Structures are given as C-alpha cells and as structure tokens.
C-alpha cells in the first residue's frame, strides 16, 4: 500500500510541469464528471489515431478508471518509443487518496466540467 501511495504522489507532483502531458483515457462523459486539472481527454479507442498529437520527448502520464486500460496503452506507447507512466489504480485510487488529502488541494487538482 505504501508503494502505491508513493507512486500516486509522484504522479501528482508532475501536474502542470513543462513537458509533462496527462491523458485521461476514459470516455468524454466520464472525463466530464471529473479529471485531473490540465489532463486532456483521449479515449482509449481514439488513442491510435490521436497519438500524432503527442511528442516522444515529453513525459506522458496515462490514467483511466482502474488502471487496466491505461496499462495497456502504456505498454503500446512504450513500444513506439514514448516516455509513458501509468497511474496504478486509476481514478479509483485517486478518489480513495483524496479522502486523506486537504480539500483545497483536491479542489485545485480535480476538475469537473
């Protein structure tokens, strides 16, 4: 559990940093219900045709609902030379962690449309 928390906080520390791209692989409807601030929505089914928008020099952070879809996307993009990190546990892990975080911080990093 400690390792998962460390990975989550390292993931969140990169929000808003130059050359760090956060991609939410969920559907547009799920994205609208809540997403990391600054994350772009590219549903997993659209990733293949949308990856031309990504630069291999950037650090790409992927997340989905529970981490399984983003893990598959991470594997595929890594094979093509992209620098990719998957958020283990996805939005589910984020929301569990939000219960232990300062509400102002959560409001800063989690946006709803």
Short mmCIF file of C-alpha atoms in Angstrom, two decimals:
data_model
loop_
_atom_site.label_atom_id
_atom_site.label_comp_id
_atom_site.label_asym_id
_atom_site.label_seq_id
_atom_site.Cartn_x
_atom_site.Cartn_y
_atom_site.Cartn_z
CA UNK A 1 0.00 0.00 0.00
CA UNK A 2 2.85 2.38 0.84
CA UNK A 3 4.40 1.86 -2.63
CA UNK A 4 1.06 2.69 -4.31
CA UNK A 5 0.78 5.93 -2.30
CA UNK A 6 4.34 6.92 -3.21
CA UNK A 7 3.65 6.34 -6.90
CA UNK A 8 0.41 8.33 -6.68
CA UNK A 9 2.09 11.33 -5.05
CA UNK A 10 4.97 11.25 -7.55
CA UNK A 11 2.37 11.16 -10.33
CA UNK A 12 0.53 14.18 -8.89
CA UNK A 13 3.75 16.15 -8.31
CA UNK A 14 4.23 16.34 -12.07
CA UNK A 15 0.88 18.04 -12.75
CA UNK A 16 1.44 21.34 -14.54
CA UNK A 17 5.17 20.78 -15.09
CA UNK A 18 6.63 21.59 -18.50
CA UNK A 19 6.88 18.65 -20.90
CA UNK A 20 4.50 16.56 -18.77
CA UNK A 21 1.34 15.53 -20.55
CA UNK A 22 -1.54 13.95 -18.63
CA UNK A 23 -4.01 11.89 -20.65
CA UNK A 24 -7.34 10.69 -19.35
CA UNK A 25 -8.26 7.61 -21.39
CA UNK A 26 -11.86 7.41 -20.20
CA UNK A 27 -14.93 8.37 -22.21
CA UNK A 28 -15.83 12.05 -22.61
CA UNK A 29 -18.76 11.52 -20.23
CA UNK A 30 -16.51 10.08 -17.52
CA UNK A 31 -13.96 12.85 -18.11
CA UNK A 32 -16.69 15.49 -17.66
CA UNK A 33 -17.61 14.00 -14.27
CA UNK A 34 -14.09 14.72 -13.02
CA UNK A 35 -10.48 14.71 -14.20
CA UNK A 36 -7.04 15.90 -13.23
CA UNK A 37 -6.52 19.58 -13.87
CA UNK A 38 -4.80 20.06 -17.20
CA UNK A 39 -5.37 16.49 -18.37
CA UNK A 40 -6.50 16.04 -21.94
CA UNK A 41 -9.17 13.54 -22.80
CA UNK A 42 -8.22 10.99 -25.42
CA UNK A 43 -10.47 7.95 -25.03
CA UNK A 44 -8.55 4.70 -25.33
CA UNK A 45 -10.38 3.76 -28.53
CA UNK A 46 -9.15 7.01 -30.13
CA UNK A 47 -5.55 6.83 -28.92
CA UNK A 48 -4.13 5.20 -32.05
CA UNK A 49 -5.36 7.98 -34.33
CA UNK A 50 -4.68 10.77 -31.81
CA UNK A 51 -1.11 9.81 -30.83
CA UNK A 52 0.22 12.06 -33.60
CA UNK A 53 -0.62 14.92 -31.18
CA UNK A 54 1.98 13.57 -28.74
CA UNK A 55 5.72 14.18 -28.71
CA UNK A 56 8.13 11.39 -27.84
CA UNK A 57 10.32 13.84 -25.92
CA UNK A 58 7.50 14.64 -23.46
CA UNK A 59 6.79 12.60 -20.34
CA UNK A 60 3.29 11.20 -20.79
CA UNK A 61 1.15 10.19 -17.82
CA UNK A 62 -1.82 7.95 -18.51
CA UNK A 63 -4.81 7.14 -16.35
CA UNK A 64 -8.20 5.52 -16.71
CA UNK A 65 -10.87 4.26 -14.33
CA UNK A 66 -8.93 1.49 -12.55
CA UNK A 67 -5.55 1.43 -14.30
CA UNK A 68 -6.02 -1.58 -16.59
CA UNK A 69 -6.78 0.27 -19.82
CA UNK A 70 -4.02 2.80 -19.19
CA UNK A 71 -1.61 -0.07 -18.54
CA UNK A 72 -2.34 -1.49 -22.00
CA UNK A 73 -1.97 1.94 -23.59
CA UNK A 74 1.27 2.50 -21.69
CA UNK A 75 2.69 -0.78 -22.99
CA UNK A 76 1.76 0.07 -26.60
CA UNK A 77 3.16 3.61 -26.49
CA UNK A 78 6.39 2.46 -24.84
CA UNK A 79 6.94 0.03 -27.70
CA UNK A 80 6.78 3.00 -30.05
CA UNK A 81 9.36 4.99 -28.09
CA UNK A 82 7.16 7.26 -25.98
CA UNK A 83 8.09 8.01 -22.35
CA UNK A 84 4.99 6.84 -20.51
CA UNK A 85 3.95 6.32 -16.90
CA UNK A 86 0.74 4.58 -15.86
CA UNK A 87 -1.24 5.56 -12.76
CA UNK A 88 -1.81 2.28 -10.92
CA UNK A 89 -5.39 2.06 -9.74
CA UNK A 90 -6.52 4.97 -11.93
CA UNK A 91 -9.28 7.34 -10.86
CA UNK A 92 -10.39 4.81 -8.27
CA UNK A 93 -7.02 5.13 -6.48
CA UNK A 94 -7.10 8.90 -6.81
CA UNK A 95 -10.51 9.20 -5.22
CA UNK A 96 -9.51 6.95 -2.33
CA UNK A 97 -6.42 9.10 -1.78
CA UNK A 98 -8.44 12.32 -1.99
CA UNK A 99 -10.18 11.34 1.27
CA UNK A 100 -6.82 11.72 3.04
CA UNK A 101 -5.82 14.98 1.32
CA UNK A 102 -6.54 18.60 2.04
CA UNK A 103 -9.83 19.58 0.36
CA UNK A 104 -8.33 22.79 -1.09
CA UNK A 105 -5.57 20.78 -2.74
CA UNK A 106 -8.07 18.29 -4.16
CA UNK A 107 -10.22 21.16 -5.49
CA UNK A 108 -7.11 22.53 -7.22
CA UNK A 109 -6.15 19.32 -8.98
CA UNK A 110 -9.56 17.68 -9.66
CA UNK A 111 -11.86 19.47 -12.10
CA UNK A 112 -15.41 18.82 -13.20
CA UNK A 113 -17.00 20.16 -16.36
#
